[in-house]
Coordinates of C-alpha atoms in Angstrom, one line a residue:
Chain A
X1 CA 57.5 97.6 74.6
X2 CA 56.0 98.4 77.9
X3 CA 53.9 95.7 79.5
X4 CA 51.3 96.3 82.3
X5 CA 50.4 93.3 84.4
X6 CA 47.4 93.3 86.7
X7 CA 47.6 91.2 89.9
X8 CA 44.9 90.5 92.5
X9 CA 45.2 89.6 96.2
X10 CA 42.9 86.6 96.9
X11 CA 42.5 83.8 99.4
X12 CA 45.3 81.2 98.9
X13 CA 44.0 78.6 96.5
X14 CA 44.5 75.7 99.0
X15 CA 42.2 77.3 101.6
X16 CA 38.7 76.0 101.7
X17 CA 36.6 79.1 102.2
X18 CA 33.4 79.0 104.3
X19 CA 30.3 81.2 104.5
X20 CA 29.8 83.1 107.8
X21 CA 27.1 81.7 110.1
X22 CA 24.8 84.7 109.4
X23 CA 25.2 84.3 105.7
X24 CA 26.3 87.9 105.3
X25 CA 29.6 87.1 103.6
X26 CA 32.4 84.6 103.4
X27 CA 34.7 84.3 106.4
X28 CA 38.1 85.8 105.6
X29 CA 39.4 86.3 109.1
X30 CA 42.9 85.0 109.6
X31 CA 42.9 83.3 106.2
X32 CA 46.1 83.1 104.2
X33 CA 46.1 85.5 101.3
X34 CA 48.2 85.2 98.1
X35 CA 48.6 86.4 94.6
X36 CA 45.8 84.9 92.3
X37 CA 47.3 81.9 90.5
X38 CA 46.3 83.2 87.0
X39 CA 47.9 86.6 87.8
X40 CA 51.1 84.8 88.8
X41 CA 51.1 83.3 85.3
X42 CA 50.6 86.8 83.8
X43 CA 53.6 88.2 85.7
X44 CA 55.7 85.2 84.6
X45 CA 54.8 85.8 80.9
X46 CA 55.6 89.5 81.2
X47 CA 59.0 88.7 82.8
X48 CA 59.7 86.1 80.1
X49 CA 58.9 88.7 77.4
X50 CA 61.4 91.0 79.1
X51 CA 64.1 88.3 79.3
X52 CA 63.5 87.6 75.6
X53 CA 64.2 91.3 74.8
X54 CA 60.7 92.0 73.6
X55 CA 59.5 94.0 76.6
X56 CA 61.5 96.9 78.0
X57 CA 59.6 97.5 81.2
X58 CA 57.1 95.5 83.2
X59 CA 54.7 97.4 85.5
X60 CA 52.6 95.5 88.1
X61 CA 49.3 97.1 89.1
X62 CA 46.8 96.1 91.7
X63 CA 43.5 97.5 92.8
X64 CA 42.3 97.1 96.4
X65 CA 43.0 97.9 100.0
X66 CA 46.5 98.7 101.4
X67 CA 47.5 95.0 102.0
X68 CA 47.5 94.3 98.3
X69 CA 50.9 96.1 98.2
X70 CA 52.2 92.7 99.4
X71 CA 51.1 91.1 96.2
X72 CA 52.6 94.0 94.1
X73 CA 55.9 93.4 96.0
X74 CA 55.6 89.7 95.1
X75 CA 55.3 90.6 91.5
X76 CA 58.3 92.9 91.8
X77 CA 60.3 90.1 93.4
X78 CA 59.4 87.9 90.4
X79 CA 60.9 90.4 88.0
X80 CA 58.5 93.3 87.5
X81 CA 60.3 96.7 87.4
X82 CA 57.9 98.9 89.3
X83 CA 54.5 98.8 90.9
X84 CA 51.3 100.8 90.9
X85 CA 48.7 100.5 93.7
X86 CA 45.2 101.9 93.1
X87 CA 43.9 102.2 96.6
X88 CA 40.2 101.4 96.9
X89 CA 38.1 100.2 99.8
X90 CA 35.7 97.4 100.1
X91 CA 34.2 95.1 97.4
X92 CA 35.3 96.4 94.0
X93 CA 33.3 95.0 91.0
X94 CA 35.1 94.0 87.8
X95 CA 33.6 96.8 85.8
X96 CA 35.1 99.4 88.3
X97 CA 38.4 97.6 88.3
X98 CA 38.4 97.7 84.5
X99 CA 37.7 101.5 84.6
X100 CA 40.5 102.0 87.1
X101 CA 42.9 99.9 85.0
X102 CA 41.8 102.0 82.0
X103 CA 43.0 105.1 83.9
X104 CA 46.4 103.4 84.5
X105 CA 46.6 102.4 80.8
X106 CA 46.0 106.0 79.8
X107 CA 48.8 107.2 82.1
X108 CA 51.3 104.5 81.2
X109 CA 50.4 103.8 77.5
X110 CA 51.5 100.1 77.6
X111 CA 51.7 98.1 74.4
X112 CA 50.5 95.0 76.1
X113 CA 48.3 94.4 79.2
X114 CA 48.3 90.9 80.7
X115 CA 45.7 89.8 83.2
X116 CA 44.7 86.4 84.6
X117 CA 41.6 84.9 83.0
X118 CA 39.7 84.9 86.3
X119 CA 40.3 85.4 90.0
X120 CA 39.7 82.4 92.1
X121 CA 37.5 84.3 94.6
X122 CA 34.8 85.9 92.5
X123 CA 35.2 83.4 89.6
X124 CA 33.9 86.2 87.3
X125 CA 36.2 86.1 84.3
X126 CA 35.3 89.6 83.2
X127 CA 38.0 92.2 83.9
X128 CA 40.3 91.7 80.9
X129 CA 37.4 91.7 78.4
X130 CA 35.8 94.8 80.0
X131 CA 39.2 96.6 79.9
X132 CA 39.3 95.7 76.2
X133 CA 35.9 97.2 75.5
X134 CA 36.7 100.4 77.5
X135 CA 40.1 101.0 75.8
X136 CA 39.0 99.7 72.4
X137 CA 41.9 97.3 72.4
X138 CA 41.6 93.7 71.0
X139 CA 41.6 90.8 73.4
X140 CA 43.3 87.4 73.5
X141 CA 41.5 85.6 76.3
X142 CA 42.4 82.2 77.7
X143 CA 45.9 82.3 76.2
X144 CA 48.1 79.3 76.2
X145 CA 50.7 80.8 73.9
X146 CA 51.6 84.3 72.8
X147 CA 54.1 85.6 70.3
X148 CA 54.8 89.2 69.3
X149 CA 55.3 89.5 65.5
X150 CA 56.1 93.1 64.5
X151 CA 53.1 95.2 65.4
X152 CA 50.9 92.1 65.8
X153 CA 50.4 89.7 68.6
X154 CA 49.6 86.1 67.8
X155 CA 47.6 84.4 70.5
X156 CA 46.8 80.7 70.9
X157 CA 43.5 80.4 72.9
X158 CA 42.0 77.5 74.7
X159 CA 38.5 77.2 73.5
X160 CA 35.8 74.5 74.1
X161 CA 36.6 72.4 71.1
X162 CA 40.4 72.7 71.2
X163 CA 42.7 75.5 70.3
X164 CA 42.2 78.7 68.3
X165 CA 44.9 81.1 67.0
X166 CA 44.1 84.7 66.4
X167 CA 46.1 87.8 65.5
X168 CA 45.7 91.0 67.3
X169 CA 46.9 94.5 66.5
X170 CA 48.9 96.1 69.3
X171 CA 48.3 97.5 71.8
X172 CA 46.4 94.5 73.0
X173 CA 45.1 92.7 76.1
X174 CA 45.9 89.1 77.0
X175 CA 44.3 87.0 79.7
X176 CA 46.2 84.0 80.8
X177 CA 45.1 80.3 81.0
X178 CA 46.9 77.8 83.1
X179 CA 49.1 76.3 80.4
X180 CA 50.6 79.6 79.3
X181 CA 53.7 78.9 81.5
X182 CA 54.9 77.7 84.8
X183 CA 55.6 80.6 87.2
X184 CA 58.9 80.8 88.9
X185 CA 59.5 81.2 92.6
X186 CA 60.8 84.5 94.1
X187 CA 64.4 84.1 95.5
X188 CA 65.3 85.6 98.8
X189 CA 67.7 88.2 97.3
X190 CA 65.0 89.2 94.8
X191 CA 62.5 89.6 97.6
X192 CA 64.9 91.9 99.4
X193 CA 65.6 93.9 96.2
X194 CA 61.8 94.2 95.5
X195 CA 61.5 96.2 98.7
X196 CA 63.5 99.0 97.1
X197 CA 61.6 99.2 93.8
X198 CA 59.3 102.1 93.0
X199 CA 55.7 101.7 94.0
X200 CA 53.3 104.6 93.2
X201 CA 49.9 104.9 94.9
X202 CA 46.9 106.4 93.2
X203 CA 43.3 107.0 94.4
X204 CA 40.3 106.4 92.1
X205 CA 39.9 110.2 92.0
X206 CA 43.4 110.6 90.6
X207 CA 42.3 108.4 87.7
X208 CA 39.0 110.2 87.3
X209 CA 36.9 107.1 88.3
X210 CA 34.0 107.0 90.6
X211 CA 33.7 103.8 92.6
X212 CA 30.1 102.6 92.2
X213 CA 28.3 99.4 92.9
X214 CA 25.9 97.7 90.5
X215 CA 25.5 94.4 92.4
X216 CA 24.5 93.8 96.0
X217 CA 25.5 90.7 97.8
X218 CA 22.2 89.5 99.3
X219 CA 23.6 86.4 101.1
X220 CA 26.1 83.6 100.9
X221 CA 25.5 80.0 101.8
X222 CA 27.3 76.7 101.6
X223 CA 26.4 74.5 98.6
X224 CA 24.0 71.7 99.1
X225 CA 25.7 68.9 101.0
X226 CA 26.0 65.5 99.2
X227 CA 24.6 62.5 101.1
X228 CA 27.5 60.5 102.5
X229 CA 28.3 57.6 100.1
X230 CA 29.4 54.1 100.8
X231 CA 32.5 52.1 100.0
X232 CA 31.9 49.0 97.9
X233 CA 34.0 45.8 98.2
X234 CA 34.7 45.1 94.6
X235 CA 33.9 45.8 91.0
X236 CA 31.0 43.3 90.9
X237 CA 29.3 45.1 93.9
X238 CA 29.9 48.5 92.3
X239 CA 28.2 47.4 89.0
X240 CA 25.4 45.9 90.9
X241 CA 24.8 49.1 92.9
X242 CA 24.9 51.3 89.8
X243 CA 22.4 49.0 88.0
X244 CA 20.0 48.2 90.8
X245 CA 20.3 51.0 93.4
X246 CA 21.3 54.1 91.6
X247 CA 19.9 52.9 88.3
X248 CA 22.3 55.0 86.2
X249 CA 23.4 52.1 84.0
X250 CA 21.4 49.4 82.4
Chain B
X1 CA 10.2 93.1 79.5
X2 CA 12.2 91.3 76.9
X3 CA 15.2 89.1 76.8
X4 CA 17.8 88.5 74.1
X5 CA 19.5 85.1 74.1
X6 CA 22.9 84.9 72.2
X7 CA 23.0 81.6 70.3
X8 CA 26.0 79.4 70.5
X9 CA 26.6 77.8 67.1
X10 CA 29.2 76.8 64.5
X11 CA 27.3 78.6 61.6
X12 CA 25.9 75.3 60.3
X13 CA 24.1 74.2 63.4
X14 CA 23.1 75.3 66.9
X15 CA 25.0 74.0 69.9
X16 CA 23.0 72.4 72.8
X17 CA 24.2 75.1 75.2
X18 CA 21.8 77.5 73.5
X19 CA 18.9 75.5 74.7
X20 CA 20.0 75.6 78.3
X21 CA 20.4 79.4 78.0
X22 CA 16.8 79.6 76.7
X23 CA 15.5 77.8 79.8
X24 CA 17.4 80.2 82.0
X25 CA 16.0 83.1 80.0
X26 CA 12.4 81.8 80.5
X27 CA 12.9 82.0 84.3
X28 CA 13.3 85.8 83.8
X29 CA 9.7 85.8 82.8
X30 CA 10.0 88.0 79.7
X31 CA 9.5 87.5 75.9
X32 CA 12.5 85.9 74.3
X33 CA 14.3 86.6 71.0
X34 CA 17.5 84.9 69.8
X35 CA 20.4 86.5 68.1
X36 CA 22.5 84.3 65.7
X37 CA 25.6 86.1 64.7
X38 CA 27.9 84.4 62.2
X39 CA 28.7 84.0 58.5
X40 CA 26.7 81.6 56.4
X41 CA 24.7 80.9 59.5
X42 CA 21.2 80.7 58.0
X43 CA 20.9 77.0 59.0
X44 CA 21.6 77.8 62.6
X45 CA 19.1 80.6 62.4
X46 CA 16.4 78.2 61.1
X47 CA 17.2 75.7 63.9
X48 CA 16.8 78.5 66.5
X49 CA 13.4 79.4 65.1
X50 CA 12.2 75.9 66.0
X51 CA 12.9 76.3 69.7
X52 CA 9.7 76.3 71.6
X53 CA 8.6 79.7 73.0
X54 CA 10.8 82.0 70.9
X55 CA 9.3 85.3 69.6
X56 CA 11.8 86.0 66.8
X57 CA 15.2 85.0 65.6
X58 CA 17.6 87.8 64.5
X59 CA 20.2 86.6 62.1
X60 CA 23.3 88.8 61.6
X61 CA 25.1 87.1 58.7
X62 CA 28.4 88.7 57.8
X63 CA 32.0 87.7 57.2
X64 CA 33.0 90.0 60.2
X65 CA 31.2 87.6 62.6
X66 CA 32.4 84.3 61.1
X67 CA 34.8 83.3 63.9
X68 CA 32.9 85.1 66.7
X69 CA 35.8 87.5 67.3
X70 CA 34.8 89.4 70.5
X71 CA 35.8 92.8 69.2
X72 CA 33.2 92.6 66.3
X73 CA 30.4 90.6 67.8
X74 CA 30.3 92.6 71.1
X75 CA 29.7 95.8 69.1
X76 CA 26.8 94.0 67.3
X77 CA 25.3 92.6 70.5
X78 CA 25.6 96.0 72.3
X79 CA 23.7 97.7 69.5
X80 CA 20.9 95.0 69.2
X81 CA 20.7 94.9 73.1
X82 CA 19.4 98.5 73.2
X83 CA 15.9 97.2 72.6
X84 CA 16.1 94.5 75.3
X85 CA 16.0 94.4 79.1
X86 CA 18.2 91.3 79.5
X87 CA 21.0 89.8 77.5
X88 CA 21.7 86.1 78.2
X89 CA 24.4 83.8 76.9
X90 CA 25.6 80.4 77.9
X91 CA 28.9 80.5 80.0
X92 CA 30.9 78.7 77.3
X93 CA 34.4 79.9 76.3
X94 CA 32.6 81.9 73.6
X95 CA 30.1 83.5 76.0
X96 CA 32.8 84.2 78.6
X97 CA 34.9 85.8 75.9
X98 CA 32.3 88.1 74.4
X99 CA 29.7 89.0 77.1
X100 CA 31.9 91.1 79.5
X101 CA 32.9 93.2 76.6
X102 CA 29.2 93.7 75.8
X103 CA 28.5 94.6 79.5
X104 CA 31.3 97.2 79.5
X105 CA 30.0 98.7 76.3
X106 CA 26.6 99.0 77.9
X107 CA 28.2 100.3 81.2
X108 CA 26.6 97.6 83.3
X109 CA 27.9 94.8 85.5
X110 CA 27.9 91.3 84.2
X111 CA 26.6 88.4 86.3
X112 CA 28.7 85.4 85.4
X113 CA 27.9 81.7 85.6
X114 CA 24.3 82.0 87.0
X115 CA 23.1 78.7 88.4
X116 CA 19.6 79.8 89.5
X117 CA 17.2 82.7 88.7
X118 CA 15.5 83.8 91.9
X119 CA 13.7 86.7 90.3
X120 CA 14.1 89.1 87.4
X121 CA 17.0 90.9 89.2
X122 CA 18.3 88.3 91.7
X123 CA 20.5 85.4 90.9
X124 CA 22.5 82.6 92.5
X125 CA 26.0 81.9 91.4
X126 CA 28.9 79.9 92.8
X127 CA 32.0 81.7 94.0
X128 CA 35.3 80.4 95.5
X129 CA 35.4 77.3 93.3
X130 CA 31.9 76.4 94.2
X131 CA 32.6 76.3 97.9
X132 CA 30.1 79.2 98.5
X133 CA 26.9 80.0 96.7
X134 CA 26.2 83.8 96.5
X135 CA 22.8 85.3 96.0
X136 CA 23.3 88.6 94.2
X137 CA 21.0 91.4 93.2
X138 CA 21.6 93.6 90.2
X139 CA 20.6 97.3 90.2
X140 CA 21.3 97.8 86.5
X141 CA 18.4 98.6 84.2
X142 CA 19.8 96.2 81.6
X143 CA 21.1 92.9 82.8
X144 CA 24.0 91.0 81.1
X145 CA 24.1 87.4 82.3
X146 CA 26.0 84.2 81.4
X147 CA 24.4 81.0 82.6
X148 CA 26.0 77.7 83.7
X149 CA 24.5 75.3 81.2
X150 CA 24.6 72.3 83.5
X151 CA 22.3 74.1 86.0
X152 CA 19.4 74.5 83.5
X153 CA 17.5 71.8 81.5
X154 CA 17.5 72.1 77.8
X155 CA 14.5 73.9 76.2
X156 CA 12.5 71.9 73.7
X157 CA 14.4 72.1 70.4
X158 CA 11.2 71.5 68.4
X159 CA 7.7 72.9 68.3
X160 CA 8.4 76.6 67.9
X161 CA 7.8 78.7 64.8
X162 CA 9.6 82.0 65.4
X163 CA 9.9 84.5 62.6
X164 CA 13.4 85.0 61.2
X165 CA 14.6 88.5 60.7
X166 CA 17.9 89.7 59.2
X167 CA 20.0 92.2 61.0
X168 CA 22.0 94.3 58.6
X169 CA 24.4 96.0 61.1
X170 CA 28.0 95.3 60.2
X171 CA 30.6 96.0 62.9
X172 CA 34.2 95.2 62.0
X173 CA 36.5 96.7 64.6
X174 CA 39.5 95.8 62.5
X175 CA 41.5 95.0 65.6
X176 CA 41.7 91.2 65.3
X177 CA 41.7 88.4 62.8
X178 CA 41.3 84.6 62.8
X179 CA 44.4 82.7 62.0
X180 CA 43.5 79.0 62.5
X181 CA 42.2 76.4 64.8
X182 CA 43.0 72.9 66.0
X183 CA 39.9 71.1 66.8
X184 CA 40.2 67.9 68.9
X185 CA 38.4 65.1 67.0
X186 CA 36.2 62.7 68.9
X187 CA 33.4 60.3 68.2
X188 CA 32.3 60.4 71.8
X189 CA 29.5 62.6 73.2
X190 CA 30.5 66.2 74.1
X191 CA 31.9 66.3 77.6
X192 CA 29.5 69.0 78.9
X193 CA 26.4 67.2 77.5
X194 CA 27.3 63.6 78.1
X195 CA 25.0 61.5 80.4
X196 CA 28.0 59.6 81.7
X197 CA 31.5 60.9 82.1
X198 CA 34.6 58.9 83.0
X199 CA 37.6 60.9 84.0
X200 CA 41.2 59.9 84.7
X201 CA 43.7 61.7 86.9
X202 CA 47.4 61.6 87.7
X203 CA 46.9 58.0 88.8
X204 CA 46.6 56.9 85.2
X205 CA 50.4 57.4 85.0
X206 CA 50.5 58.1 81.3
X207 CA 48.5 58.9 78.2
X208 CA 48.4 55.4 76.9
X209 CA 46.7 54.1 80.0
X210 CA 43.7 56.4 79.1
X211 CA 42.9 53.6 76.6
X212 CA 41.7 51.6 79.7
X213 CA 38.9 54.2 80.0
X214 CA 37.9 54.0 76.3
X215 CA 36.4 50.5 76.4
X216 CA 34.3 51.4 79.4
X217 CA 33.3 54.7 77.8
X218 CA 32.2 52.9 74.7
X219 CA 30.0 50.5 76.7
X220 CA 28.4 53.3 78.7
X221 CA 28.2 55.9 75.9
X222 CA 30.3 58.1 78.1
X223 CA 32.6 61.1 77.4
X224 CA 36.1 60.9 78.7
X225 CA 37.4 63.7 81.0
X226 CA 40.5 64.4 82.9
X227 CA 41.8 66.2 86.0
X228 CA 44.2 69.2 85.7
X229 CA 47.0 66.9 86.9
X230 CA 46.5 64.6 83.9
X231 CA 46.4 67.5 81.5
X232 CA 49.4 69.2 82.9
X233 CA 51.4 66.0 82.8
X234 CA 50.6 65.9 79.1
X235 CA 48.5 62.7 79.3
X236 CA 45.6 64.2 77.4
X237 CA 44.7 67.5 75.7
X238 CA 43.4 70.3 77.8
X239 CA 39.9 70.5 76.3
X240 CA 39.3 67.3 78.4
X241 CA 39.9 69.1 81.6
X242 CA 37.1 69.0 84.2
X243 CA 37.2 71.6 87.0
X244 CA 37.0 75.2 88.0
X245 CA 39.3 76.3 85.2
X246 CA 38.2 73.7 82.7
X247 CA 34.7 72.4 81.9
X248 CA 31.8 72.1 84.3
X249 CA 29.9 68.9 84.0
X250 CA 26.8 67.5 85.7
X251 CA 26.1 64.1 84.2
X252 CA 23.9 61.3 85.6
X253 CA 27.0 59.3 86.4
X254 CA 30.6 60.6 86.9
X255 CA 33.4 58.0 87.4
X256 CA 36.6 59.5 88.8
X257 CA 39.6 57.2 88.3
X258 CA 42.9 57.9 89.9
X259 CA 41.7 61.4 90.9
X260 CA 42.4 62.6 94.4
X261 CA 39.6 65.2 94.4
X262 CA 41.2 68.7 94.8
X263 CA 38.8 71.6 95.4
X264 CA 39.4 72.8 91.8
X265 CA 38.4 69.5 90.3
X266 CA 35.3 69.1 92.6
X267 CA 34.1 72.5 91.4
X268 CA 33.7 71.0 87.9
X269 CA 31.8 67.9 88.7
X270 CA 30.2 67.8 92.2
X271 CA 26.7 68.5 90.8
X272 CA 26.8 65.1 89.1
X273 CA 23.8 62.9 90.1
X274 CA 25.9 59.9 91.0
X275 CA 29.6 60.0 91.6
X276 CA 31.8 56.9 91.6
X277 CA 35.5 57.1 92.8
X278 CA 38.1 54.4 92.1
X279 CA 41.3 55.2 93.9
X280 CA 43.8 53.2 95.8
X281 CA 44.3 55.8 98.5
X282 CA 41.4 55.4 100.9
X283 CA 42.0 58.8 102.4
X284 CA 41.6 60.6 99.0
X285 CA 39.2 63.6 99.4
X286 CA 37.2 62.3 96.4
X287 CA 35.7 59.7 98.6
X288 CA 33.9 62.5 100.6
X289 CA 31.8 63.3 97.6
X290 CA 31.5 59.9 96.0
X291 CA 28.2 58.0 96.3
X292 CA 30.1 54.8 95.6
X293 CA 33.8 54.4 96.4
X294 CA 36.0 51.6 95.4
X295 CA 39.4 51.4 97.1
X296 CA 41.4 49.5 94.5
X297 CA 44.3 49.7 92.1
X298 CA 42.8 51.2 88.9
X299 CA 44.9 48.8 86.8
X300 CA 43.0 45.9 88.3
X301 CA 39.6 47.5 88.6
X302 CA 39.2 49.0 85.1
X303 CA 39.6 45.8 83.1
X304 CA 37.2 44.1 85.6
X305 CA 34.7 46.9 85.2
X306 CA 34.9 46.7 81.5
X307 CA 34.2 43.0 81.4
X308 CA 31.4 43.3 84.0
X309 CA 29.5 45.8 81.9

């Protein structure tokens, strides 16, 4: 089967992002960018399916400005066969990304689409589900285990009370949770080889999608600062403070 | 103006998250109805009718909705939503699973994890793991919103007398089916609703040592949580994880034991009223957000704490 994996270029997860002084946006100048951690898990799962002989081809797709081709190359170095870049400027909302991905799905006809459950910049957790609605495909969100069984896909999902297993008819959409797998590192020879792999570039117009905006960013601000705390000497003092000063225990 | 709140329930009873979503819906300043979709969910519907300030409760009782499969329930909500200006659900795994599908069916954007309602079209929500608070304005005629339950008080569960109406629409997309579930059993309060939470991290060293937290949790009526490091190391199951990718909690008291305080963990607990950190590394970032910090070996401190309570 053909597997499509969506990857997003985001701020590296170790970077502590700050709002700009004028509150217009976050400050992303000279900040290290990387592939979104959940997308990395998605790529890994697709590559493992290929290694297991289940998938025949893995295509990595990314929506965004030109530099996100770096993240597509990373996915290629990790084992994806070819890449697709949908070039779009500015702040693209999940609904538009889902529409663009739908265009790619119609072109490529994959049996399985794997996305991360959320990107660590917008924290939206929407795109996979929206793509499901637009393509009328079933969804296995927050997946911690997937297994292809004939024309069905069994997905173990991480839900609030524990784990839930559902069965989806293929083609289907899966969004990855952290425990689905441990992504591998790209080796230097594979990074070199990835440079030669095919990477097609589409515009939104090629996919018949108009880039619109439903949401305006009014301002950004840092979260309320917590008052500096104190260090206590020992357990007795801690319990005393909690009882008599903070009054959170009795 | 009217708002539809999607109830979170297990067919037999309503989950507390629904009450927080109702409070957020009230801030939109419109009449509120509740949709209860499930199978054999009449009891949950009756409970919803008692919530103060509700106009009517719509109950869609059909086998197709039993396990809240997103493919079926989203079609139902999208149909019912045609008569409403806003659709609001709590940002639980269920709400997160279903609502974006609803938004796409309605061709509108979704605003996720709202922490404050500024006006009927303007909302605050955390981005970048809670390091930045964004104020966003929606230009959609119909708004689809999920709310962070810890940011809104619970609405009064009693005192209302809404009318209950049956919804007959049946949507079975036939794309998915429920196979089974593994529910973690616990006598303790639910993590997201507990007044006190005590969490262990990598410093706990193994799963058995989490027993050290149990005695303290019993004395405080606390829920037990964990950092991602503790979950990934297999110490405890993943539904105990507090953080950006786990559960978001905001208890009166949060006790972090053997947790360094990575950005992703802080995103899940830094709105707690009082934070206590017990860690032997005095440079651990957790001390920057802790109201009370104790630099000590947790294996000495925990038994002392238990006996002092």
